[in-house]
Coordinates of C-alpha atoms and ligand atoms in Angstrom, one line a residue:
X1 CA 9.1 -14.6 -0.1
X2 CA 5.7 -13.9 -1.8
X3 CA 5.8 -17.5 -3.1
X4 CA 6.4 -18.8 0.4
X5 CA 3.4 -16.7 1.7
X6 CA 1.3 -18.0 -1.1
X7 CA 2.3 -21.6 0.1
X8 CA 3.8 -22.4 -3.3
X9 CA 7.5 -22.8 -2.4
X10 CA 9.8 -23.5 0.6
X11 CA 6.9 -25.0 2.5
X12 CA 9.3 -27.1 4.5
X13 CA 10.9 -23.9 5.9
X14 CA 9.1 -21.9 8.7
X15 CA 7.8 -18.7 7.1
X16 CA 9.4 -16.6 9.6
X17 CA 12.8 -18.1 8.7
X18 CA 12.2 -17.3 5.0
X19 CA 11.4 -13.8 5.8
X20 CA 14.2 -13.2 8.2
X21 CA 16.8 -14.6 5.6
X22 CA 15.5 -12.8 2.6
X23 CA 14.6 -9.3 4.1
X24 CA 18.1 -7.9 4.1
X25 CA 18.4 -8.8 0.4
X26 CA 15.0 -7.3 -0.4
X27 CA 15.7 -4.0 1.6
X28 CA 19.1 -3.7 -0.1
X29 CA 17.5 -4.1 -3.4
X30 CA 14.8 -1.6 -2.7
X31 CA 17.3 0.9 -1.6
X32 CA 19.4 0.3 -4.9
X33 CA 16.2 0.7 -6.9
X34 CA 15.1 3.9 -5.2
X35 CA 18.6 5.5 -5.7
X36 CA 18.9 4.5 -9.3
X37 CA 15.3 5.2 -9.9
X38 CA 15.6 8.8 -8.6
X39 CA 18.8 9.2 -10.9
X40 CA 16.9 8.1 -14.0
X41 CA 14.0 10.5 -12.9
X42 CA 16.5 13.3 -12.4
X43 CA 17.6 12.8 -16.0
X44 CA 14.2 13.2 -17.5
X45 CA 11.9 14.7 -14.8
X46 CA 9.4 16.5 -17.1
X47 CA 9.1 13.6 -19.5
X48 CA 8.9 11.1 -16.7
X49 CA 6.3 13.1 -14.7
X50 CA 4.1 13.5 -17.9
X51 CA 3.9 9.8 -18.7
X52 CA 1.1 7.8 -17.6
X53 CA 3.4 4.9 -16.9
X54 CA 5.4 6.8 -14.4
X55 CA 2.3 7.8 -12.6
X56 CA 1.1 4.2 -12.6
X57 CA 4.4 3.0 -11.4
X58 CA 4.4 5.5 -8.3
X59 CA 0.8 4.5 -7.5
X60 CA 2.0 0.9 -7.5
X61 CA 5.0 1.8 -5.3
X62 CA 2.8 3.4 -2.7
X63 CA 0.3 0.5 -2.8
X64 CA 3.2 -2.0 -2.5
X65 CA 4.4 -0.1 0.5
X66 CA 1.0 -0.1 2.1
X67 CA 0.7 -3.9 1.5
X68 CA 3.9 -4.5 3.4
X69 CA 2.8 -2.2 6.3
X70 CA -0.5 -3.9 6.5
X71 CA 1.1 -7.4 6.4
X72 CA 3.6 -6.5 9.1
X73 CA 1.1 -4.8 11.4
X74 CA -1.5 -7.7 11.0
X75 CA -0.9 -11.3 10.1
X76 CA 2.9 -11.2 10.4
X77 CA 2.4 -10.4 14.1
X78 CA 0.8 -13.8 14.5
X79 CA 3.2 -15.5 12.5
X80 CA 4.2 -18.1 15.2
X81 CA 0.5 -19.4 15.0
X82 CA 0.9 -20.3 11.3
X83 CA 4.8 -20.4 10.8
X84 CA 5.0 -24.1 10.0
X85 CA 1.7 -24.3 8.0
X86 CA 2.2 -25.3 4.4
X87 CA -0.7 -23.3 3.5
X88 CA -0.4 -19.8 5.4
X89 CA -3.7 -18.0 6.3
X90 CA -5.7 -16.1 3.7
X91 CA -4.4 -12.7 4.7
X92 CA -0.7 -13.9 4.3
X93 CA -1.5 -15.4 0.9
X94 CA -3.4 -12.2 0.0
X95 CA -0.4 -10.1 0.9
X96 CA 1.9 -12.4 -1.1
X97 CA -0.3 -12.3 -4.2
X98 CA -0.9 -8.5 -4.1
X99 CA 2.8 -8.1 -3.6
X100 CA 3.8 -10.2 -6.7
X101 CA 1.2 -8.4 -8.9
X102 CA 2.2 -4.9 -7.8
X103 CA 6.0 -5.5 -8.1
X104 CA 5.5 -7.0 -11.6
X105 CA 3.4 -4.0 -12.5
X106 CA 6.2 -1.7 -11.2
X107 CA 8.8 -3.3 -13.3
X108 CA 6.5 -3.2 -16.4
X109 CA 5.5 0.3 -15.9
X110 CA 9.2 1.3 -15.3
X111 CA 10.2 -0.2 -18.7
X112 CA 7.2 1.4 -20.4
X113 CA 8.2 4.9 -19.2
X114 CA 10.6 5.0 -22.3
X115 CA 7.6 4.6 -24.7
X116 CA 5.7 7.9 -25.4
X117 CA 2.5 6.4 -26.5
X118 CA 0.2 8.7 -24.4
X119 CA 2.7 11.5 -23.5
X120 CA 1.0 14.8 -23.1
X121 CA 3.0 17.8 -24.7
X122 CA 4.4 20.1 -22.0
Ligands
HEM201 C1 11.7 0.7 -6.0 C2 11.4 -0.1 -6.9 C3 11.7 0.2 -8.4 C4 11.7 -0.6 -9.5 C5 11.6 -2.1 -9.2 C6 11.9 -0.1 -10.8 C7 11.9 -0.6 -11.9 C8 12.2 0.1 -13.0 C9 12.5 -0.7 -14.3 C10 12.5 -2.2 -14.6 C11 12.7 0.3 -15.3 C12 13.1 0.1 -16.8 C13 14.6 0.2 -17.0 C14 14.9 0.1 -18.4 O1 14.4 0.7 -19.2 O2 16.0 -0.5 -18.6 C15 12.7 1.5 -14.7 C16 12.9 2.8 -15.3 C17 12.7 3.9 -14.6 N1 12.3 4.2 -13.3 FE1 12.2 2.8 -11.8 N2 12.1 1.3 -10.5 C18 11.8 1.6 -9.2 C19 11.9 2.8 -8.4 C20 11.8 3.9 -9.1 C21 11.8 5.2 -8.5 C22 11.6 5.4 -7.0 C23 11.8 6.2 -9.4 C24 11.7 7.8 -9.4 C25 11.6 8.4 -8.3 C26 12.0 5.5 -10.8 C27 12.1 6.2 -12.0 C28 12.1 5.5 -13.1 C29 12.4 6.2 -14.5 C30 12.2 7.7 -14.6 C31 12.6 5.2 -15.4 C32 12.7 5.4 -16.9 C33 14.0 5.5 -17.4 C34 14.0 5.7 -19.0 O3 13.3 4.9 -19.6 O4 14.6 6.5 -19.3 N3 12.1 4.2 -10.4 N4 12.4 1.4 -13.3

């Protein structure tokens, strides 16, 4: 979805169609990640809370949510004006790019939680 917003892939397909088809999968994936993530956190709450990587990850999760909200409340509302454009407007490309960077950061930070490089002692 972000690559379509960046105008890199699926350029023949209207952006609204790409979003409509992929949204159920992204929502299902997000729900699974929040459930499994909460269980992982429940297993090591103090350790996780004290790691800088967990804090970075939560900050990125909040920013990723804000990015989605801003996208849907602004440029997405005008999607029919740019739906068939091979290169979406700057605001849509920005939303796609920010999303890719934040979600990559969430995955990397999630993996780094296991490494106690900067752990503060409780
Ligand atoms: C919603 C999107 C999320 C994504 C994409 C995500 C991604 C990841 C990834 C890739 C890992 C590394 C897994 C591994 O080491 O094999 C991880 C670990 C972890 N995640 Fe998430 N996560 C998400 C949400 C959450 C949430 C909401 C929480 C807690 C409230 C959470 C808590 C944790 C914890 C504590 C670990 C470390 C587990 C460990 O190393 O023992 N995650 N996450």
